[in-house]
Coordinates of C-alpha atoms and ligand atoms in Angstrom, one line a residue:
X30 CA 70.7 4.3 -36.9
X31 CA 68.8 1.5 -35.1
X32 CA 66.7 -0.5 -37.5
X33 CA 63.6 -0.3 -35.4
X34 CA 63.7 3.4 -34.8
X35 CA 64.0 6.5 -37.0
X36 CA 65.6 9.4 -35.3
X37 CA 65.4 13.0 -36.5
X38 CA 66.7 15.7 -34.3
X39 CA 65.0 15.3 -30.9
X40 CA 62.1 13.4 -32.4
X41 CA 61.9 9.6 -32.3
X42 CA 59.1 7.7 -33.8
X43 CA 58.4 4.1 -34.2
X44 CA 58.1 2.8 -37.8
X45 CA 54.5 1.8 -37.1
X46 CA 53.6 5.4 -36.6
X47 CA 55.5 6.5 -39.7
X48 CA 53.6 3.9 -41.7
X49 CA 50.4 5.5 -40.6
X50 CA 51.4 8.6 -42.6
X51 CA 51.6 10.8 -39.5
X52 CA 55.1 12.0 -40.4
X53 CA 56.0 13.7 -43.7
X54 CA 59.3 15.3 -44.6
X55 CA 59.3 18.6 -46.4
X56 CA 55.5 19.1 -46.8
X57 CA 52.6 19.7 -44.4
X58 CA 49.9 19.1 -47.0
X59 CA 46.5 20.0 -45.8
X60 CA 46.4 17.7 -42.8
X61 CA 45.3 19.9 -39.8
X62 CA 47.3 17.7 -37.3
X63 CA 50.6 18.3 -39.0
X64 CA 52.8 21.3 -38.1
X65 CA 56.1 22.3 -39.7
X66 CA 59.2 22.4 -37.7
X67 CA 62.7 23.3 -38.8
X68 CA 65.8 21.2 -37.9
X69 CA 68.8 23.0 -39.4
X70 CA 68.7 22.2 -43.1
X71 CA 65.7 19.8 -43.0
X72 CA 62.2 21.0 -42.5
X73 CA 60.2 18.3 -40.8
X74 CA 56.4 18.0 -40.3
X75 CA 55.5 16.4 -36.9
X76 CA 52.1 15.0 -36.2
X77 CA 50.2 16.6 -33.3
X78 CA 48.2 13.5 -32.7
X79 CA 44.7 13.7 -31.2
X80 CA 44.7 11.6 -28.1
X81 CA 43.4 8.1 -28.4
X82 CA 41.6 8.9 -25.1
X83 CA 39.6 11.8 -26.6
X84 CA 36.4 9.8 -26.1
X85 CA 37.0 9.3 -22.4
X86 CA 35.1 11.8 -20.4
X87 CA 35.9 12.9 -16.8
X88 CA 34.4 10.5 -14.3
X89 CA 32.5 12.1 -11.4
X90 CA 34.1 11.9 -8.0
X91 CA 33.1 8.8 -5.9
X92 CA 30.2 9.7 -3.7
X93 CA 32.0 8.4 -0.6
X94 CA 35.7 8.3 -1.1
X95 CA 35.5 11.6 -3.1
X96 CA 34.3 13.3 0.0
X97 CA 37.7 12.6 1.7
X98 CA 39.5 14.2 -1.3
X99 CA 37.3 17.3 -1.0
X100 CA 37.9 17.4 2.8
X101 CA 41.7 17.3 2.3
X102 CA 41.5 20.3 0.0
X103 CA 39.6 22.4 2.5
X104 CA 41.8 24.7 4.6
X105 CA 39.2 25.8 7.1
X106 CA 40.2 24.9 10.7
X107 CA 36.7 23.9 11.7
X108 CA 36.4 21.2 9.0
X109 CA 35.1 17.8 9.9
X110 CA 35.2 14.7 7.8
X111 CA 32.1 12.6 8.5
X112 CA 32.1 11.1 5.0
X113 CA 33.9 7.8 4.9
X114 CA 33.1 5.2 7.5
X115 CA 36.5 5.0 9.2
X116 CA 37.1 5.1 12.9
X117 CA 38.9 8.0 14.4
X118 CA 40.1 8.7 18.0
X119 CA 38.6 11.4 20.2
X120 CA 41.5 13.5 18.7
X121 CA 40.1 12.7 15.3
X122 CA 43.2 10.7 14.3
X123 CA 43.2 7.3 12.6
X124 CA 43.5 4.4 15.0
X125 CA 45.7 1.3 14.6
X126 CA 44.5 -1.3 17.1
X127 CA 47.1 -2.3 19.8
X128 CA 46.3 -5.9 19.1
X129 CA 47.2 -5.4 15.4
X130 CA 50.6 -3.9 16.3
X131 CA 51.2 -6.8 18.6
X132 CA 50.4 -9.3 15.9
X133 CA 52.6 -7.4 13.4
X134 CA 55.5 -7.5 15.9
X135 CA 55.1 -11.2 16.3
X136 CA 55.0 -11.7 12.5
X137 CA 58.2 -9.6 12.2
X138 CA 59.9 -11.7 15.0
X139 CA 59.0 -14.9 13.3
X140 CA 60.4 -13.6 10.0
X141 CA 57.4 -14.8 7.9
X142 CA 58.2 -15.0 4.2
X143 CA 56.5 -13.2 1.3
X144 CA 55.8 -16.2 -0.9
X145 CA 52.6 -16.2 -3.0
X146 CA 49.5 -17.4 -1.1
X147 CA 47.4 -20.0 -2.8
X148 CA 44.6 -18.6 -5.0
X149 CA 42.1 -19.1 -2.2
X150 CA 44.2 -17.3 0.4
X151 CA 45.8 -18.2 3.7
X152 CA 44.3 -21.4 5.1
X153 CA 44.5 -20.3 8.7
X154 CA 42.6 -17.1 7.8
X155 CA 39.9 -18.9 5.9
X156 CA 39.3 -21.2 8.9
X157 CA 39.3 -18.3 11.4
X158 CA 37.0 -16.1 9.3
X159 CA 34.4 -18.8 8.8
X160 CA 34.5 -19.7 12.5
X161 CA 34.1 -16.0 13.5
X162 CA 31.0 -15.8 11.3
X163 CA 29.2 -19.1 12.2
X164 CA 30.8 -19.9 15.5
X165 CA 33.5 -22.6 15.8
X166 CA 32.0 -26.1 15.7
X167 CA 28.9 -25.0 13.8
X168 CA 27.4 -27.8 11.7
X169 CA 28.1 -25.9 8.4
X170 CA 31.8 -25.9 9.3
X171 CA 31.9 -29.4 10.8
X172 CA 30.2 -30.8 7.7
X173 CA 32.5 -28.8 5.4
X174 CA 29.6 -27.1 3.7
X175 CA 31.1 -23.7 3.5
X176 CA 33.3 -22.6 0.5
X177 CA 35.5 -19.8 1.9
X178 CA 38.0 -17.9 -0.1
X179 CA 40.0 -14.9 1.0
X180 CA 39.0 -11.8 -0.9
X181 CA 40.2 -8.2 -1.3
X182 CA 38.2 -7.0 1.7
X183 CA 34.4 -6.7 1.6
X184 CA 34.3 -5.0 -1.8
X185 CA 36.5 -7.6 -3.5
X186 CA 34.6 -10.5 -1.9
X187 CA 31.3 -9.1 -3.1
X188 CA 32.8 -8.7 -6.6
X189 CA 33.8 -12.4 -6.6
X190 CA 30.3 -13.5 -5.6
X191 CA 28.9 -11.2 -8.3
X192 CA 31.1 -12.8 -10.9
X193 CA 29.9 -16.3 -9.7
X194 CA 26.3 -15.2 -10.0
X195 CA 26.9 -13.8 -13.5
X196 CA 28.5 -17.0 -14.6
X197 CA 26.3 -19.6 -13.0
X198 CA 22.9 -17.9 -12.5
X199 CA 22.5 -16.0 -15.8
X200 CA 19.6 -13.6 -15.7
X201 CA 19.1 -13.9 -12.0
X202 CA 18.5 -10.6 -10.2
X203 CA 20.1 -9.3 -7.1
X204 CA 17.6 -7.4 -5.0
X205 CA 19.2 -4.7 -2.8
X206 CA 17.8 -2.5 -0.1
X207 CA 16.7 1.1 -0.9
X208 CA 18.9 2.9 0.1
X209 CA 22.1 0.8 0.4
X210 CA 25.9 1.3 0.5
X211 CA 26.6 3.2 -2.7
X212 CA 29.1 0.7 -4.1
X213 CA 26.7 -2.2 -4.3
X214 CA 25.2 -1.0 -7.5
X215 CA 28.6 -0.4 -9.0
X216 CA 29.7 -3.9 -8.1
X217 CA 26.7 -5.6 -9.7
X218 CA 26.7 -3.2 -12.7
X219 CA 30.4 -4.0 -13.4
X220 CA 29.8 -7.7 -13.0
X221 CA 26.8 -7.4 -15.4
X222 CA 24.4 -8.7 -12.9
X223 CA 20.9 -7.2 -13.1
X224 CA 19.6 -5.7 -9.8
X225 CA 16.5 -4.1 -8.5
X226 CA 15.6 -2.7 -5.1
X227 CA 13.3 -3.6 -2.2
X228 CA 11.9 -0.9 0.1
X229 CA 13.8 -0.5 3.3
X230 CA 13.8 3.0 4.7
X231 CA 10.6 4.9 5.6
X232 CA 11.4 8.6 5.7
X233 CA 8.1 9.3 7.6
X234 CA 9.1 7.2 10.6
X235 CA 12.9 7.5 9.9
X236 CA 12.7 3.7 10.5
X237 CA 12.3 0.4 8.7
X238 CA 9.6 0.0 6.1
X239 CA 9.2 -3.6 7.1
X240 CA 5.9 -4.2 5.3
X241 CA 7.4 -2.8 2.1
X242 CA 10.5 -4.8 2.5
X243 CA 8.6 -8.1 2.9
X244 CA 6.2 -7.3 0.0
X245 CA 9.1 -6.5 -2.4
X246 CA 11.0 -9.6 -1.5
X247 CA 7.9 -11.6 -2.0
X248 CA 7.4 -10.0 -5.4
X249 CA 10.9 -10.6 -6.7
X250 CA 11.2 -13.4 -9.3
X251 CA 11.7 -16.8 -7.6
X252 CA 15.3 -17.6 -7.1
X253 CA 16.5 -14.0 -6.8
X254 CA 19.5 -13.1 -4.7
X255 CA 18.4 -11.0 -1.7
X256 CA 21.2 -8.7 -0.5
X257 CA 21.0 -8.2 3.2
X258 CA 23.3 -6.2 5.6
X259 CA 24.2 -8.6 8.3
X260 CA 24.2 -5.8 10.9
X261 CA 24.5 -2.0 11.2
X262 CA 22.8 -1.3 7.9
X263 CA 24.7 1.3 5.8
X264 CA 23.6 4.1 5.4
X265 CA 20.5 4.0 7.6
X266 CA 21.8 2.5 10.8
X267 CA 18.4 0.7 11.1
X268 CA 18.4 -3.1 11.5
X269 CA 15.5 -5.5 11.6
X270 CA 14.6 -6.8 15.0
X271 CA 15.3 -10.5 15.7
X272 CA 11.5 -11.2 15.2
X273 CA 11.6 -9.4 11.9
X274 CA 14.7 -11.4 10.8
X275 CA 12.7 -14.6 11.3
X276 CA 10.0 -13.3 9.0
X277 CA 12.5 -12.2 6.4
X278 CA 14.0 -15.7 6.5
X279 CA 10.5 -17.2 6.1
X280 CA 9.6 -15.2 3.0
X281 CA 13.1 -15.8 1.4
X282 CA 12.7 -19.6 2.0
X283 CA 9.1 -19.5 0.6
X284 CA 10.2 -17.9 -2.6
X285 CA 13.3 -20.0 -3.0
X286 CA 15.5 -16.9 -3.0
X287 CA 19.2 -17.0 -2.2
X288 CA 20.2 -14.8 0.7
X289 CA 23.4 -12.8 0.1
X290 CA 24.8 -11.2 3.3
X291 CA 27.2 -8.3 3.3
X292 CA 28.9 -8.3 6.7
X293 CA 31.1 -5.3 7.0
X294 CA 30.5 -4.4 10.6
X295 CA 30.6 -7.6 12.7
X296 CA 31.3 -6.5 16.3
X297 CA 30.8 -2.8 15.5
X298 CA 27.0 -2.7 15.9
X299 CA 26.6 -4.1 19.4
X300 CA 30.3 -4.5 20.4
X301 CA 29.8 -8.3 20.3
X302 CA 31.0 -10.5 17.4
X303 CA 28.4 -13.2 18.2
X304 CA 25.5 -10.9 18.6
X305 CA 26.2 -9.2 15.3
X306 CA 26.4 -12.5 13.5
X307 CA 22.9 -13.6 14.8
X308 CA 21.2 -12.8 11.5
X309 CA 23.6 -14.9 9.5
X310 CA 23.5 -17.8 12.0
X311 CA 19.7 -17.8 11.8
X312 CA 19.8 -18.6 8.1
X313 CA 22.6 -21.2 8.7
X314 CA 20.4 -23.0 11.3
X315 CA 17.6 -23.3 8.7
X316 CA 19.9 -25.3 6.4
X317 CA 19.7 -22.7 3.7
X318 CA 22.3 -22.1 1.0
X319 CA 23.6 -18.5 0.9
X320 CA 26.5 -16.1 0.4
X321 CA 28.3 -14.0 3.0
X322 CA 30.9 -11.4 2.2
X323 CA 33.1 -10.3 5.1
X324 CA 35.4 -7.4 5.8
X325 CA 38.0 -6.6 8.4
X326 CA 38.3 -3.0 7.4
X327 CA 36.2 -1.6 10.3
X328 CA 36.3 -4.2 13.1
X329 CA 40.0 -4.7 13.1
X330 CA 40.8 -1.3 11.5
X331 CA 42.6 -3.0 8.6
X332 CA 41.1 -0.7 5.9
X333 CA 44.2 -0.5 3.7
X334 CA 45.2 -4.2 4.1
X335 CA 42.2 -5.2 1.9
X336 CA 41.3 -8.3 4.0
X337 CA 38.0 -10.1 3.8
X338 CA 36.4 -13.2 2.5
X339 CA 33.5 -14.7 0.5
X340 CA 31.7 -17.6 2.1
X341 CA 29.2 -19.7 0.2
X342 CA 27.2 -22.0 2.4
X343 CA 26.1 -25.1 0.4
X344 CA 23.9 -28.0 1.2
X345 CA 26.7 -30.5 0.8
X346 CA 30.5 -30.7 1.2
X347 CA 30.7 -31.8 -2.5
X348 CA 28.9 -28.7 -3.7
X349 CA 31.1 -26.5 -1.5
X350 CA 34.2 -28.0 -3.0
X351 CA 33.0 -27.4 -6.5
X352 CA 31.9 -23.8 -5.7
X353 CA 35.3 -23.1 -4.1
X354 CA 37.1 -24.4 -7.2
X355 CA 35.1 -21.9 -9.4
X356 CA 35.7 -19.0 -7.1
X357 CA 39.4 -19.7 -7.4
X358 CA 39.0 -19.8 -11.2
X359 CA 37.3 -16.4 -11.1
X360 CA 40.0 -14.9 -8.8
X361 CA 43.0 -16.2 -10.7
X362 CA 42.7 -14.0 -13.9
X363 CA 41.4 -11.0 -11.8
X364 CA 44.3 -10.6 -9.3
X365 CA 45.9 -14.1 -9.2
X366 CA 46.1 -14.4 -5.4
X367 CA 45.4 -12.2 -2.4
X368 CA 47.8 -10.3 -0.2
X369 CA 49.2 -12.0 2.9
X370 CA 49.7 -9.3 5.5
X371 CA 46.2 -8.7 6.7
X372 CA 45.3 -12.4 6.5
X373 CA 48.2 -13.2 8.9
X374 CA 47.1 -10.5 11.3
X375 CA 43.5 -11.8 11.4
X376 CA 44.7 -15.4 11.7
X377 CA 47.1 -14.5 14.5
X378 CA 44.6 -12.4 16.5
X379 CA 41.8 -14.9 16.2
X380 CA 44.0 -17.9 16.8
X381 CA 45.5 -16.7 20.1
X382 CA 43.2 -16.6 23.1
X383 CA 44.9 -13.5 24.7
X384 CA 45.0 -11.5 21.5
X385 CA 41.4 -12.5 20.7
X386 CA 40.2 -11.1 24.0
X387 CA 42.3 -8.0 23.6
X388 CA 40.7 -7.4 20.2
X389 CA 37.2 -7.8 21.6
X390 CA 38.0 -5.2 24.3
X391 CA 39.3 -2.7 21.7
X392 CA 36.3 -3.3 19.5
X393 CA 34.0 -2.7 22.5
X394 CA 36.0 0.5 23.2
X395 CA 35.5 1.7 19.6
X396 CA 31.8 0.8 19.5
X397 CA 31.5 2.5 22.9
X398 CA 33.1 5.7 21.8
X399 CA 30.7 5.9 18.8
X400 CA 27.7 5.3 21.2
X401 CA 29.0 8.1 23.5
X402 CA 29.2 10.7 20.6
X403 CA 25.8 9.5 19.3
X404 CA 24.3 10.4 22.8
X405 CA 26.2 13.7 23.0
X406 CA 25.1 14.7 19.5
X407 CA 21.5 13.9 20.4
X408 CA 21.8 15.9 23.7
X409 CA 23.3 18.9 21.9
X410 CA 20.5 18.8 19.3
X411 CA 17.8 18.6 21.9
X412 CA 19.2 21.4 24.0
X413 CA 19.9 23.8 21.1
X414 CA 16.9 23.2 18.9
X415 CA 13.8 24.9 20.2
X416 CA 11.5 23.8 17.4
X417 CA 10.3 20.7 19.2
X418 CA 11.6 18.3 16.5
X419 CA 12.0 14.8 17.6
X420 CA 15.7 13.8 17.2
X421 CA 15.3 10.5 19.0
X422 CA 15.9 8.6 15.7
X423 CA 19.6 9.3 16.2
X424 CA 19.6 7.2 19.3
X425 CA 17.7 4.4 17.7
X426 CA 20.2 4.0 14.8
X427 CA 23.2 1.7 15.3
X428 CA 26.7 1.2 14.0
X429 CA 29.1 3.8 12.6
X430 CA 26.5 6.0 10.9
X431 CA 23.6 8.3 11.5
X432 CA 21.2 8.9 8.6
X433 CA 20.2 12.4 9.4
X434 CA 17.3 12.8 7.0
X435 CA 19.0 15.9 5.5
X436 CA 18.4 16.2 1.8
X437 CA 21.0 17.0 -0.8
X438 CA 20.7 20.8 -0.6
X439 CA 20.8 20.6 3.2
X440 CA 23.9 18.3 3.0
X441 CA 25.5 20.8 0.6
X442 CA 24.9 23.5 3.1
X443 CA 26.6 21.4 5.8
X444 CA 29.7 21.3 3.6
X445 CA 29.7 24.7 1.9
X446 CA 28.8 26.8 5.0
X447 CA 29.9 24.6 7.9
X448 CA 32.8 22.6 6.4
X449 CA 31.2 19.4 7.5
X450 CA 32.0 16.8 4.9
X451 CA 29.4 14.1 4.5
X452 CA 27.7 12.0 1.8
X453 CA 24.9 13.7 -0.2
X454 CA 22.3 11.2 1.0
X455 CA 22.4 12.8 4.5
X456 CA 24.6 10.1 6.1
X457 CA 27.2 11.1 8.7
X458 CA 29.9 8.9 10.1
X459 CA 29.8 9.2 13.8
X460 CA 33.1 7.3 13.9
X461 CA 34.7 10.5 12.6
X462 CA 33.1 12.7 15.3
X463 CA 34.6 13.7 18.6
X464 CA 32.7 14.8 21.8
X465 CA 34.3 18.2 21.4
X466 CA 32.8 18.7 18.0
X467 CA 29.2 17.6 18.9
X468 CA 27.9 21.1 19.6
X469 CA 29.4 22.5 16.4
X470 CA 27.8 19.7 14.4
X471 CA 24.5 20.2 16.2
X472 CA 24.6 23.9 15.1
X473 CA 25.3 22.9 11.5
X474 CA 22.5 20.3 11.4
X475 CA 19.9 22.7 13.0
X476 CA 20.8 25.5 10.6
X477 CA 20.7 23.2 7.6
X478 CA 17.5 21.5 8.7
X479 CA 15.5 24.7 9.4
X480 CA 17.0 27.3 7.1
X481 CA 17.6 25.3 3.9
X482 CA 14.9 23.4 2.1
Ligands
KET734 N1 29.9 -3.3 2.7 C1 29.4 -2.2 3.3 C2 28.0 -2.2 3.7 C3 30.2 -1.1 3.5 O1 29.7 -0.1 4.2 C4 31.6 -1.2 3.1 C5 32.4 0.0 3.2 C6 32.0 -2.3 2.4 C7 31.1 -3.4 2.2 C8 33.4 -2.5 1.9 O2 34.4 -2.2 2.7 P1 35.9 -2.8 2.4 O3 36.8 -1.8 2.9 O4 36.0 -3.1 0.9 O5 35.9 -4.1 3.2 N2 32.0 1.2 3.5 C9 32.7 2.4 3.7 C10 33.9 2.7 2.9 C11 33.6 2.7 1.4 O6 32.7 3.3 0.9 O7 34.5 2.0 0.7 C12 31.7 3.6 3.7 O8 30.5 3.3 3.5 O9 32.1 4.7 4.1

């Protein structure tokens, strides 16, 4: 018999467990967890152990990614997944960009290796990603004032920044828009960073509550982090105008706050990478210090590659070097170093003039398809709904989503009766809609809006 293990019949137990008196031969005593079993001439009592995980309750499904799981389980042929913000073709199939396939073929031909990347990620990617954001040759880049490290897409990059805030700005609050992308709160909660909200959406106008936003940013304790969606606000699809951005920058500067941009849709709002970076560039031009998290999930369709970056714009190259060193220190025990595949795709596409213009054309195509279904949905609603309700807010919203104004019960009706899967805040992803399904969706929305309260 091996010295470390006691074997009896089919039962093997480690000595540590035996010591804990969970196994007794010949007697079951009065312990309720012990049951008698017979093995030929020996009667053995085996512990039926309560699980160490008894105290762990069932987690609720994720409000966004859980919708896709429910969609998969539905067998109705009319079902429609408008939950997650993921681009689909007119045939409602996932889309891999041609330029991505081209870059991948090139990588295969070259026989790139699979060695670890440095903690901060692929140098060519970090250079390309900062240049896409600020524009090549921008002073913040030339003066080496941006600390950029590759992150696990937008989410992982936000999480790194949250950890930096927790470590170096203890007690500072992050102030986020109400409403916002559902995962923001989770990210700051998990990083133990306190947060509060600023007003953003006005249900009466189905537009921006600009006065409320400004008042709440003003009221936040000096030196707070103000989380801003660079473009295509999720979930509302409502962005400040260029004039409003100037006022937002004014009040943030006045109160010594630190802007924190989440840029998950660069190129997807307008179809132009530069236009969609205008808000970020406005803050850079003012010489402010701020954070920008980037994602290539949507604009390059690299959802599962987990490729993005965190950029910290600093007032000196020296500060940027120090910040970068600390970001690396945070990343190392979390995941050691980031994956290489997506980083190489981005670096190759951005670094090659032909592929870069092919990417822009495909991005315009994707943004264009979303605009076309947005218009078609609006037209269907207007022609079918005789109540006189003004549906024009749908056309005013931009990006992947439409914030329908449907409440939770109405959203439940969309799913339970019409098999239209969407988040319970009334958001629908137009990137998951086809022209062919617009009329069906309009029927579902009209029914839910008028017949359910
Ligand atoms: N920021 C925003 C505003 C955002 O909408 C997403 C994703 C992310 C960051 C992170 O994406 P990543 O793939 O980590 O780069 N939003 C969609 C998917 C999700 O919820 O994870 C969504 O809202 O459907």
